[in-house]
């Protein structure tokens, strides 16, 4: 069993088919304080007032989660009317919500656009509740730049990059749906969305500027306020932007590794042909602020008979020597049409035990949301039309426990 034939002929990176077309009345979501002040200037707000007005907007948009200008009661009625005339604070539209047996929620989000000809673009966003945290898995592209052979999202076209507003908007939609805008200082009133992972649709480091700008807003303590230590950016290995991400974003880093030999990783993650394992790991060693307290996570999907031998485990330990690391072992999540199978549980445990004995944390990620195709590697927007066979398989999977 191999996907090498089809992957060998596939391009390493897809070209975006479309570009973002802003609506006639754009949303202010995704703008920094300086950008808010600049927009206020375009509607005639005096220079001396812009900084103060921008701070008011920031508080209402990102701290309180106001969905309309009418809710912004500390802003004059006249100013609210002016804002309403030119802007919105619209988030992506929730087209569908699925709730898994395990409490995982998946939202299909439609993105507003000024293009009346093309079908509105859609992405998926997943919320995973756990006893000690609530993790939101956020998308960075409509489709994906890459062609990873085991990943359902990778079978999509790359339609376009998301804007900073569309990325921040996913976090705001989750807070809206979960009623999670409560005062952070309320005794015993913890947040439901505590962690953000850039692990949804797309390769974040091929949409660097928008991802950076969005995550800086998400992390700002006067707004959404999710600590950078609770934000994880996952990449398949866009080496030139890894160190840059550490310097300009400062989030936790996760690497989709999945193989310890270049010839296999070339197949599983074709980007490896451009940035091979040795270059990727050197970028990890150079990642700013990595330490035992800020370890880099290496994601390793467990594929039966492909990358799950004890020889693979030994080489993995050898490769990561000297990098503050933890290794997330991910049982493969099947999707319609895949040629891969998940490793046997007994083999996963042996693999994990070897890594643990070598001194690395090696948790086996509990699959979440499999029944609604919300698990790792399963996201695939309805923007891409499914075949009849795929639709039938999706319905069957949705009915399984």
Tab-separated table of C-alpha atoms in Angstrom:
chain	number	residue	atom	x	y	z
A	1	UNK	CA	0.000	0.000	0.000
A	2	UNK	CA	1.428	3.342	-1.029
A	3	UNK	CA	0.305	6.702	-2.257
A	4	UNK	CA	3.717	7.418	-3.737
A	5	UNK	CA	2.607	7.230	-7.368
A	6	UNK	CA	-0.010	9.948	-7.108
A	7	UNK	CA	2.055	12.088	-4.744
A	8	UNK	CA	5.197	12.000	-6.873
A	9	UNK	CA	3.391	13.758	-9.712
A	10	UNK	CA	1.537	16.233	-7.486
A	11	UNK	CA	2.928	19.757	-7.109
A	12	UNK	CA	4.544	20.497	-3.758
A	13	UNK	CA	2.367	23.579	-3.309
A	14	UNK	CA	-0.962	24.543	-4.839
A	15	UNK	CA	-1.694	27.959	-6.301
A	16	UNK	CA	-4.614	29.912	-4.831
A	17	UNK	CA	-7.516	29.985	-7.264
A	18	UNK	CA	-9.072	33.193	-5.947
A	19	UNK	CA	-8.306	36.276	-3.882
A	20	UNK	CA	-10.337	37.911	-1.140
A	21	UNK	CA	-12.934	40.447	-2.277
A	22	UNK	CA	-14.041	42.657	0.641
A	23	UNK	CA	-17.755	43.385	1.112
A	24	UNK	CA	-18.984	46.893	0.292
A	25	UNK	CA	-19.435	47.474	4.041
A	26	UNK	CA	-16.380	45.794	5.615
A	27	UNK	CA	-16.169	44.346	9.121
A	28	UNK	CA	-13.837	45.949	11.661
A	29	UNK	CA	-12.947	42.534	13.073
A	30	UNK	CA	-9.303	41.659	12.484
A	31	UNK	CA	-8.025	45.235	12.643
A	32	UNK	CA	-5.295	46.372	15.031
A	33	UNK	CA	-5.686	49.538	17.102
A	34	UNK	CA	-3.679	51.498	14.527
A	35	UNK	CA	-5.846	50.149	11.690
A	36	UNK	CA	-9.027	51.003	13.606
A	37	UNK	CA	-7.748	54.565	14.047
A	38	UNK	CA	-6.967	54.735	10.335
A	39	UNK	CA	-10.500	53.576	9.405
A	40	UNK	CA	-11.972	56.178	11.750
A	41	UNK	CA	-10.000	58.814	9.857
A	42	UNK	CA	-11.705	57.776	6.616
A	43	UNK	CA	-15.123	58.680	8.055
A	44	UNK	CA	-14.037	62.071	9.350
A	45	UNK	CA	-13.078	61.413	12.985
A	46	UNK	CA	-10.667	64.160	14.084
A	47	UNK	CA	-7.019	63.075	14.525
A	48	UNK	CA	-7.055	64.019	18.223
A	49	UNK	CA	-9.962	61.627	18.883
A	50	UNK	CA	-8.895	58.631	16.817
A	51	UNK	CA	-6.697	56.892	19.399
A	52	UNK	CA	-9.364	57.136	22.114
A	53	UNK	CA	-12.169	56.041	19.768
A	54	UNK	CA	-10.069	53.135	18.487
A	55	UNK	CA	-9.504	51.978	22.069
A	56	UNK	CA	-13.256	52.131	22.718
A	57	UNK	CA	-13.932	50.022	19.641
A	58	UNK	CA	-11.202	47.574	20.614
A	59	UNK	CA	-12.778	47.072	24.038
A	60	UNK	CA	-16.279	46.543	22.672
A	61	UNK	CA	-15.225	44.275	19.793
A	62	UNK	CA	-12.546	42.102	21.367
A	63	UNK	CA	-13.237	42.253	25.126
A	64	UNK	CA	-17.035	42.373	25.261
A	65	UNK	CA	-17.762	40.703	21.936
A	66	UNK	CA	-20.288	43.292	20.752
A	67	UNK	CA	-22.120	42.037	17.663
A	68	UNK	CA	-23.641	45.417	16.740
A	69	UNK	CA	-22.644	49.060	17.146
A	70	UNK	CA	-25.872	49.682	19.118
A	71	UNK	CA	-24.430	47.594	21.951
A	72	UNK	CA	-21.472	49.985	22.317
A	73	UNK	CA	-23.178	52.217	24.863
A	74	UNK	CA	-20.078	54.234	25.857
A	75	UNK	CA	-19.890	55.585	22.287
A	76	UNK	CA	-22.205	58.470	21.372
A	77	UNK	CA	-25.360	57.674	19.437
A	78	UNK	CA	-24.198	59.943	16.609
A	79	UNK	CA	-20.856	58.119	16.318
A	80	UNK	CA	-22.585	54.728	16.420
A	81	UNK	CA	-24.787	55.816	13.532
A	82	UNK	CA	-21.742	56.909	11.568
A	83	UNK	CA	-20.011	53.573	12.207
A	84	UNK	CA	-23.145	51.659	11.203
A	85	UNK	CA	-23.274	53.551	7.928
A	86	UNK	CA	-19.762	52.496	6.877
A	87	UNK	CA	-18.775	49.316	8.768
A	88	UNK	CA	-19.995	46.162	10.499
A	89	UNK	CA	-18.693	43.945	13.283
A	90	UNK	CA	-19.908	40.838	11.438
A	91	UNK	CA	-18.343	37.458	12.052
A	92	UNK	CA	-18.409	34.511	9.643
A	93	UNK	CA	-21.916	33.054	9.325
A	94	UNK	CA	-22.604	29.672	10.967
A	95	UNK	CA	-24.069	27.526	8.190
A	96	UNK	CA	-24.122	24.279	10.144
A	97	UNK	CA	-23.231	23.046	13.606
A	98	UNK	CA	-22.548	19.410	14.466
A	99	UNK	CA	-22.122	18.143	18.018
A	100	UNK	CA	-20.252	14.889	18.530
A	101	UNK	CA	-21.089	12.171	21.035
A	102	UNK	CA	-18.036	13.327	23.013
A	103	UNK	CA	-19.091	17.013	23.112
A	104	UNK	CA	-16.824	18.167	20.284
A	105	UNK	CA	-18.505	20.829	18.135
A	106	UNK	CA	-17.793	21.493	14.470
A	107	UNK	CA	-18.991	24.641	12.748
A	108	UNK	CA	-19.178	25.163	9.002
A	109	UNK	CA	-18.623	28.892	8.536
A	110	UNK	CA	-19.518	30.960	5.481
A	111	UNK	CA	-17.273	33.940	4.817
A	112	UNK	CA	-18.890	37.177	3.577
A	113	UNK	CA	-17.515	38.470	0.299
A	114	UNK	CA	-18.013	41.342	-2.100
A	115	UNK	CA	-17.925	38.898	-5.031
A	116	UNK	CA	-21.512	38.331	-6.160
A	117	UNK	CA	-20.493	35.805	-8.838
A	118	UNK	CA	-18.416	33.219	-6.972
A	119	UNK	CA	-20.059	30.951	-4.398
A	120	UNK	CA	-19.362	32.152	-0.842
A	121	UNK	CA	-16.313	30.455	0.620
A	122	UNK	CA	-16.600	28.171	3.642
A	123	UNK	CA	-14.234	26.821	6.283
A	124	UNK	CA	-14.518	24.549	9.296
A	125	UNK	CA	-13.717	25.306	12.922
A	126	UNK	CA	-13.744	22.762	15.778
A	127	UNK	CA	-14.190	23.183	19.555
A	128	UNK	CA	-12.886	20.375	21.786
A	129	UNK	CA	-13.984	20.533	25.451
A	130	UNK	CA	-11.854	18.770	28.058
A	131	UNK	CA	-11.918	18.735	31.854
A	132	UNK	CA	-9.089	21.264	32.231
A	133	UNK	CA	-9.354	23.274	29.004
A	134	UNK	CA	-11.383	24.058	25.920
A	135	UNK	CA	-9.406	24.005	22.675
A	136	UNK	CA	-10.504	25.752	19.497
A	137	UNK	CA	-9.034	24.425	16.241
A	138	UNK	CA	-8.894	27.306	13.759
A	139	UNK	CA	-8.445	27.336	9.964
A	140	UNK	CA	-6.054	29.606	8.048
A	141	UNK	CA	-6.982	28.854	4.423
A	142	UNK	CA	-9.967	27.807	2.332
A	143	UNK	CA	-8.549	24.434	1.323
A	144	UNK	CA	-4.830	23.905	1.744
A	145	UNK	CA	-1.584	24.793	-0.027
A	146	UNK	CA	-0.153	21.326	0.602
A	147	UNK	CA	-0.828	17.761	-0.564
A	148	UNK	CA	-0.158	15.581	2.496
A	149	UNK	CA	-1.244	12.121	1.393
A	150	UNK	CA	-2.890	11.038	4.667
A	151	UNK	CA	-4.845	14.268	5.239
A	152	UNK	CA	-8.419	14.774	4.022
A	153	UNK	CA	-8.046	18.569	3.910
A	154	UNK	CA	-4.989	18.142	1.695
A	155	UNK	CA	-7.178	16.604	-1.019
A	156	UNK	CA	-8.934	19.965	-1.477
A	157	UNK	CA	-8.016	22.723	-3.871
A	158	UNK	CA	-6.449	25.832	-2.397
A	159	UNK	CA	-9.156	28.434	-2.916
A	160	UNK	CA	-7.579	31.342	-1.037
A	161	UNK	CA	-5.940	32.547	2.159
A	162	UNK	CA	-8.131	33.804	4.977
A	163	UNK	CA	-7.861	37.392	6.171
A	164	UNK	CA	-6.873	38.270	9.741
A	165	UNK	CA	-10.521	39.157	10.362
A	166	UNK	CA	-11.735	35.765	9.151
A	167	UNK	CA	-9.243	34.008	11.453
A	168	UNK	CA	-10.095	36.122	14.526
A	169	UNK	CA	-13.756	35.792	13.532
A	170	UNK	CA	-13.624	32.030	14.139
A	171	UNK	CA	-12.604	32.628	17.764
A	172	UNK	CA	-15.402	35.173	18.133
A	173	UNK	CA	-17.986	32.817	16.616
A	174	UNK	CA	-16.969	30.149	19.141
A	175	UNK	CA	-17.352	32.614	22.018
A	176	UNK	CA	-20.751	33.681	20.628
A	177	UNK	CA	-22.034	30.109	20.299
A	178	UNK	CA	-20.719	29.047	23.712
A	179	UNK	CA	-21.856	32.250	25.465
A	180	UNK	CA	-18.222	32.747	26.428
A	181	UNK	CA	-17.980	36.546	26.654
A	182	UNK	CA	-18.553	36.630	30.428
A	183	UNK	CA	-16.362	38.802	32.620
A	184	UNK	CA	-13.019	37.055	33.080
A	185	UNK	CA	-12.825	38.341	36.669
A	186	UNK	CA	-16.044	36.654	37.808
A	187	UNK	CA	-15.157	34.267	40.691
A	188	UNK	CA	-15.342	30.686	39.459
A	189	UNK	CA	-16.396	31.803	36.003
A	190	UNK	CA	-13.704	30.277	33.825
A	191	UNK	CA	-13.509	30.673	30.076
A	192	UNK	CA	-14.744	27.862	27.856
A	193	UNK	CA	-12.300	28.661	25.015
A	194	UNK	CA	-8.936	28.626	26.815
A	195	UNK	CA	-6.613	27.409	24.040
A	196	UNK	CA	-6.316	28.066	20.311
A	197	UNK	CA	-4.542	25.763	17.865
A	198	UNK	CA	-3.846	26.738	14.256
A	199	UNK	CA	-4.443	23.166	13.110
A	200	UNK	CA	-7.603	23.518	11.039
A	201	UNK	CA	-7.786	23.797	7.270
A	202	UNK	CA	-4.665	25.170	5.608
A	203	UNK	CA	-0.936	25.670	6.220
A	204	UNK	CA	-0.642	28.703	8.542
A	205	UNK	CA	2.899	29.614	7.513
A	206	UNK	CA	1.789	30.041	3.888
A	207	UNK	CA	-0.580	32.762	5.137
A	208	UNK	CA	1.941	34.276	7.495
A	209	UNK	CA	0.933	37.946	7.723
A	210	UNK	CA	-2.779	37.302	8.312
A	211	UNK	CA	-2.078	34.528	10.839
A	212	UNK	CA	0.407	36.741	12.698
A	213	UNK	CA	-1.954	39.722	12.804
A	214	UNK	CA	-4.879	37.545	13.940
A	215	UNK	CA	-2.951	35.774	16.697
A	216	UNK	CA	-1.579	39.039	18.071
A	217	UNK	CA	-5.192	40.211	18.431
A	218	UNK	CA	-6.261	36.917	20.037
A	219	UNK	CA	-3.379	37.159	22.528
A	220	UNK	CA	-3.883	40.829	23.443
A	221	UNK	CA	-4.733	40.991	27.148
A	222	UNK	CA	-7.045	43.984	26.698
A	223	UNK	CA	-9.174	42.005	24.278
A	224	UNK	CA	-9.739	38.283	23.717
A	225	UNK	CA	-6.826	37.647	26.067
A	226	UNK	CA	-5.693	34.083	25.319
A	227	UNK	CA	-2.053	33.784	26.410
A	228	UNK	CA	0.538	33.045	23.724
A	229	UNK	CA	1.498	30.001	25.780
A	230	UNK	CA	-2.023	28.720	25.105
A	231	UNK	CA	-1.814	29.362	21.354
A	232	UNK	CA	-0.146	26.701	19.209
A	233	UNK	CA	0.779	27.180	15.583
A	234	UNK	CA	1.152	23.931	13.647
A	235	UNK	CA	3.164	23.734	10.440
A	236	UNK	CA	4.114	20.988	8.020
A	237	UNK	CA	7.576	22.534	7.829
A	238	UNK	CA	7.713	25.856	5.969
A	239	UNK	CA	11.292	26.322	7.163
A	240	UNK	CA	11.885	30.000	6.201
A	241	UNK	CA	8.902	31.136	8.290
A	242	UNK	CA	9.468	29.017	11.404
A	243	UNK	CA	12.026	31.268	13.110
A	244	UNK	CA	10.084	34.293	11.877
A	245	UNK	CA	6.979	32.925	13.634
A	246	UNK	CA	8.918	32.713	16.890
A	247	UNK	CA	10.131	36.279	16.561
A	248	UNK	CA	6.916	37.933	15.340
A	249	UNK	CA	4.167	35.802	16.925
A	250	UNK	CA	5.725	34.040	19.908
A	251	UNK	CA	3.178	31.235	20.052
A	252	UNK	CA	3.927	27.626	20.883
A	253	UNK	CA	5.161	25.619	17.893
A	254	UNK	CA	3.960	22.252	16.629
A	255	UNK	CA	5.584	20.380	13.745
A	256	UNK	CA	3.657	17.864	11.623
A	257	UNK	CA	6.539	15.407	11.348
A	258	UNK	CA	4.935	11.981	10.721
A	259	UNK	CA	8.094	10.285	9.413
A	260	UNK	CA	11.755	9.966	10.372
A	261	UNK	CA	13.209	9.180	6.941
A	262	UNK	CA	13.188	11.629	4.056
A	263	UNK	CA	12.032	9.064	1.496
A	264	UNK	CA	8.872	8.313	3.513
A	265	UNK	CA	8.222	11.910	4.527
A	266	UNK	CA	8.532	12.883	0.843
A	267	UNK	CA	5.455	10.705	0.321
A	268	UNK	CA	3.455	11.603	3.427
A	269	UNK	CA	4.347	15.308	3.475
A	270	UNK	CA	5.551	16.212	-0.044
A	271	UNK	CA	6.781	19.614	1.196
A	272	UNK	CA	9.676	17.580	2.619
A	273	UNK	CA	11.162	17.479	-0.880
A	274	UNK	CA	11.667	21.243	-0.561
A	275	UNK	CA	12.574	21.381	3.134
A	276	UNK	CA	13.971	17.983	4.216
A	277	UNK	CA	14.021	16.708	7.783
A	278	UNK	CA	17.539	17.947	8.641
A	279	UNK	CA	16.658	21.533	7.617
A	280	UNK	CA	13.346	21.366	9.446
A	281	UNK	CA	14.913	20.179	12.695
A	282	UNK	CA	17.615	22.847	12.505
A	283	UNK	CA	14.880	25.482	12.247
A	284	UNK	CA	13.348	23.956	15.382
A	285	UNK	CA	16.681	24.195	17.201
A	286	UNK	CA	16.832	27.855	16.178
A	287	UNK	CA	13.233	28.589	17.246
A	288	UNK	CA	13.278	31.608	19.599
A	289	UNK	CA	12.435	30.972	23.265
A	290	UNK	CA	12.123	27.196	22.963
A	291	UNK	CA	12.980	25.639	26.324
A	292	UNK	CA	11.876	22.860	28.637
A	293	UNK	CA	9.027	25.150	29.690
A	294	UNK	CA	8.148	25.939	26.062
A	295	UNK	CA	8.743	22.655	24.324
A	296	UNK	CA	8.109	22.146	20.623
A	297	UNK	CA	5.411	19.567	19.919
A	298	UNK	CA	6.104	17.019	17.196
A	299	UNK	CA	2.927	15.517	15.759
A	300	UNK	CA	3.212	11.966	14.534
A	301	UNK	CA	0.199	10.287	12.956
A	302	UNK	CA	0.295	6.516	13.462
A	303	UNK	CA	-0.092	4.673	10.140
A	304	UNK	CA	-0.242	0.892	10.200
A	305	UNK	CA	2.819	-0.708	8.619
A	306	UNK	CA	4.058	2.647	7.337
A	307	UNK	CA	5.751	4.606	10.138
A	308	UNK	CA	4.946	2.727	13.352
A	309	UNK	CA	7.855	0.287	13.835
A	310	UNK	CA	10.187	0.372	16.834
A	311	UNK	CA	12.992	1.229	14.389
A	312	UNK	CA	11.001	4.364	13.550
A	313	UNK	CA	10.671	5.128	17.273
A	314	UNK	CA	14.437	4.723	17.813
A	315	UNK	CA	15.281	7.031	14.917
A	316	UNK	CA	12.699	9.580	16.118
A	317	UNK	CA	14.412	9.761	19.523
A	318	UNK	CA	17.798	10.107	17.851
A	319	UNK	CA	16.609	12.897	15.512
A	320	UNK	CA	15.100	14.994	18.305
A	321	UNK	CA	18.148	14.861	20.566
A	322	UNK	CA	18.887	18.328	21.922
A	323	UNK	CA	15.477	19.819	21.041
A	324	UNK	CA	13.134	20.582	23.972
A	325	UNK	CA	10.307	18.457	22.661
A	326	UNK	CA	7.226	16.439	23.343
A	327	UNK	CA	5.770	13.975	20.863
A	328	UNK	CA	2.043	13.736	20.212
A	329	UNK	CA	1.131	10.339	18.802
A	330	UNK	CA	-2.075	10.656	16.779
A	331	UNK	CA	-4.112	7.558	15.904
A	332	UNK	CA	-4.924	7.949	12.209
A	333	UNK	CA	-8.458	9.204	11.594
A	334	UNK	CA	-9.894	7.477	8.513
A	335	UNK	CA	-11.742	9.424	5.859
A	336	UNK	CA	-13.572	8.333	2.693
A	337	UNK	CA	-11.178	7.147	0.013
A	338	UNK	CA	-7.978	6.991	2.064
A	339	UNK	CA	-5.533	4.134	1.473
A	340	UNK	CA	-4.090	4.300	5.014
A	341	UNK	CA	-5.108	2.452	8.175
A	342	UNK	CA	-4.601	3.310	11.825
A	343	UNK	CA	-1.850	1.422	13.630
A	344	UNK	CA	-2.963	-1.338	15.981
A	345	UNK	CA	-3.418	-0.071	19.534
A	346	UNK	CA	-0.853	-2.510	20.864
A	347	UNK	CA	1.749	-1.135	18.431
A	348	UNK	CA	0.912	2.467	19.362
A	349	UNK	CA	1.471	1.614	23.029
A	350	UNK	CA	4.848	-0.016	22.294
A	351	UNK	CA	5.910	3.006	20.237
A	352	UNK	CA	4.807	5.389	22.995
A	353	UNK	CA	6.528	3.375	25.714
A	354	UNK	CA	9.855	3.429	23.865
A	355	UNK	CA	9.711	7.220	23.464
A	356	UNK	CA	8.662	7.723	27.079
A	357	UNK	CA	11.518	5.537	28.323
A	358	UNK	CA	13.906	7.698	26.287
A	359	UNK	CA	12.813	10.726	28.324
A	360	UNK	CA	10.170	12.334	26.120
A	361	UNK	CA	6.545	13.023	26.936
A	362	UNK	CA	4.621	10.958	24.397
A	363	UNK	CA	0.875	11.254	24.958
A	364	UNK	CA	-1.432	9.404	22.595
A	365	UNK	CA	-3.984	11.954	21.440
A	366	UNK	CA	-7.490	10.735	22.142
A	367	UNK	CA	-9.436	10.926	18.881
A	368	UNK	CA	-12.239	13.484	19.251
A	369	UNK	CA	-15.227	14.184	17.033
A	370	UNK	CA	-14.633	11.275	14.668
A	371	UNK	CA	-18.372	10.745	14.199
A	372	UNK	CA	-18.733	14.268	12.737
A	373	UNK	CA	-15.433	14.216	10.781
A	374	UNK	CA	-13.992	16.806	13.168
A	375	UNK	CA	-10.872	14.869	14.136
A	376	UNK	CA	-7.303	15.669	13.161
A	377	UNK	CA	-6.816	15.490	9.389
A	378	UNK	CA	-10.516	15.066	8.626
A	379	UNK	CA	-11.609	18.647	7.933
A	380	UNK	CA	-12.845	19.248	4.424
A	381	UNK	CA	-15.135	22.172	3.674
A	382	UNK	CA	-18.472	21.712	1.957
A	383	UNK	CA	-17.147	24.351	-0.459
A	384	UNK	CA	-15.646	21.391	-2.274
A	385	UNK	CA	-18.361	19.221	-3.754
A	386	UNK	CA	-18.217	15.643	-2.498
A	387	UNK	CA	-18.766	12.656	-4.712
A	388	UNK	CA	-21.834	10.487	-4.126
A	389	UNK	CA	-19.566	7.779	-2.674
A	390	UNK	CA	-18.013	10.249	-0.227
A	391	UNK	CA	-21.404	11.595	0.850
A	392	UNK	CA	-22.620	8.067	1.506
A	393	UNK	CA	-19.510	7.295	3.572
A	394	UNK	CA	-19.892	10.548	5.550
A	395	UNK	CA	-23.496	9.708	6.421
A	396	UNK	CA	-22.454	6.225	7.514
A	397	UNK	CA	-19.652	7.582	9.704
A	398	UNK	CA	-21.957	10.169	11.282
A	399	UNK	CA	-24.205	7.364	12.533
A	400	UNK	CA	-21.444	5.349	14.166
A	401	UNK	CA	-20.711	5.538	17.868
